[in-house]
XYZ file of C-alpha atoms in Angstrom:
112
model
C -64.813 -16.204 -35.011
C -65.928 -18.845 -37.219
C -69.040 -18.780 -39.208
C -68.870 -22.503 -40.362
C -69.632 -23.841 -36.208
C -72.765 -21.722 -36.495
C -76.402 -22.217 -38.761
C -77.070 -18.310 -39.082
C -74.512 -15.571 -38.117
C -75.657 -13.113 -35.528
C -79.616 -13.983 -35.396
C -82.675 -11.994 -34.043
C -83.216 -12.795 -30.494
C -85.195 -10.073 -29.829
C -85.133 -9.193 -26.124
C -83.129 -12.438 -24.899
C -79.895 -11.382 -23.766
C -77.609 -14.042 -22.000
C -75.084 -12.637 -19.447
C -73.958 -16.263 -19.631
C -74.407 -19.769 -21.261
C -74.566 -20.502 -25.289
C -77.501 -20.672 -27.935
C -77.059 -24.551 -28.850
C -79.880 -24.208 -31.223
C -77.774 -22.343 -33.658
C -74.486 -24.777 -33.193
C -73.924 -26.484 -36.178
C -70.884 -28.325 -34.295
C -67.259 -27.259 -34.406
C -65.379 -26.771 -38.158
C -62.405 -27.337 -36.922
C -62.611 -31.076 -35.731
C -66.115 -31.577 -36.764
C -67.743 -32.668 -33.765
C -70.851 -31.591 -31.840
C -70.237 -31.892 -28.330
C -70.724 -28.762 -25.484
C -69.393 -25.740 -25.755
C -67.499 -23.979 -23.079
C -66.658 -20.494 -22.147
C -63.844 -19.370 -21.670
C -61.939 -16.014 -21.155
C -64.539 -14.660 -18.753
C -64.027 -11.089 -17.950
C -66.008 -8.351 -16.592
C -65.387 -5.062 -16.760
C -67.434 -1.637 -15.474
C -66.863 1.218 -18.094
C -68.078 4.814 -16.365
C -71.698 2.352 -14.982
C -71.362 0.283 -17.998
C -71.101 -3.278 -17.040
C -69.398 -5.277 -19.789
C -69.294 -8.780 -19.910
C -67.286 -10.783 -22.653
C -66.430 -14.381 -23.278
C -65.321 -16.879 -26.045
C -67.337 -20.021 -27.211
C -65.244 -22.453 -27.158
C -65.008 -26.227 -28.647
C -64.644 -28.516 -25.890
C -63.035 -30.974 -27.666
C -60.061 -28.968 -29.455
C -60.503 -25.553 -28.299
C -61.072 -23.930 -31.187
C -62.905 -20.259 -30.905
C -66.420 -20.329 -31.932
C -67.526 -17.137 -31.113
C -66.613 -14.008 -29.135
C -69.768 -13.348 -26.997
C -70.237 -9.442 -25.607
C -73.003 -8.563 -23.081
C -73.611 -5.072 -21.625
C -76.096 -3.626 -18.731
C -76.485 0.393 -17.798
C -79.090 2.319 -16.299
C -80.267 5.212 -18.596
C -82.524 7.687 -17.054
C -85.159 5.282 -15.472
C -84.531 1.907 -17.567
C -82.134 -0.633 -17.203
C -80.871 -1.361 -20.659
C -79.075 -4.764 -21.708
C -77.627 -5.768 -25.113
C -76.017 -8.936 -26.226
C -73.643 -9.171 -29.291
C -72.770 -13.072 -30.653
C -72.185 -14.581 -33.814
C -73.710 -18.095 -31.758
C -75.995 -16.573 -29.727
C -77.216 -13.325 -31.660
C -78.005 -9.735 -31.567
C -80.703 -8.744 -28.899
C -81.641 -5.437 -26.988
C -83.837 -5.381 -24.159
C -84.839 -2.061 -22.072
C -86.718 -2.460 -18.487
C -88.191 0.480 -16.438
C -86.428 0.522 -12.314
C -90.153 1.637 -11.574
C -92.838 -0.476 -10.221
C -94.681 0.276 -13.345
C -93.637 0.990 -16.467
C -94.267 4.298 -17.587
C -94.584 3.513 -21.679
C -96.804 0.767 -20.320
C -99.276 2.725 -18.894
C -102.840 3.256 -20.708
C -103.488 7.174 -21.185
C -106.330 8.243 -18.769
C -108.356 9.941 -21.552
């Protein structure tokens, strides 16, 4: 992976986790061949891991295919929550957790 194609390595997103795309605010533009043009994916795979869903992918210059980042993206359902995380030196670090219920039980205001 190359930290010189990217402004901050890994970066706080908070709860945004992408399955797909790229975070083009934090492309610098490629090191390699030192132009800023798209960036495709590439190596796509998918993989389920005992109700794990993995997703991983590389960021890749469009123009001379070098590697810009290894992107990893993973979904479960713990107990009553579907849990996501996302793993990029592009596109960051984020965790998100959502409750399968109609509402969300931490969400709810205590009676008393």
């Amino acid at each position: 992976m190359c930290n010189g194609c990217v402004q901050k390595e890994y970066p706080d997103r908070g709860n945004t986790c992408l399955e797909n795309g790229s975070y083009l605010m934090n492309y610098l533009g490629c090191a390699n061949c030192h132009q800023r043009d798209f960036v495709l994916i590439s190596n796509k795979a998918t993989e389920d891991d005992d109700g794990e869903e993995i997703v991983t992918y590389d960021h890749v210059c469009k123009n001379c295919d070098h590697v810009i980042a290894r992107h990893e993206y993973t979904f479960s359902v713990v107990d009553e929550y579907q849990e996501y995380t996302m793993l990029c030196m592009l596109c960051g670090k984020a965790e998100d957790s959502i409750s399968v219920l109609p509402d969300d039980p931490r969400q709810s205001a205590p009676l008393f």
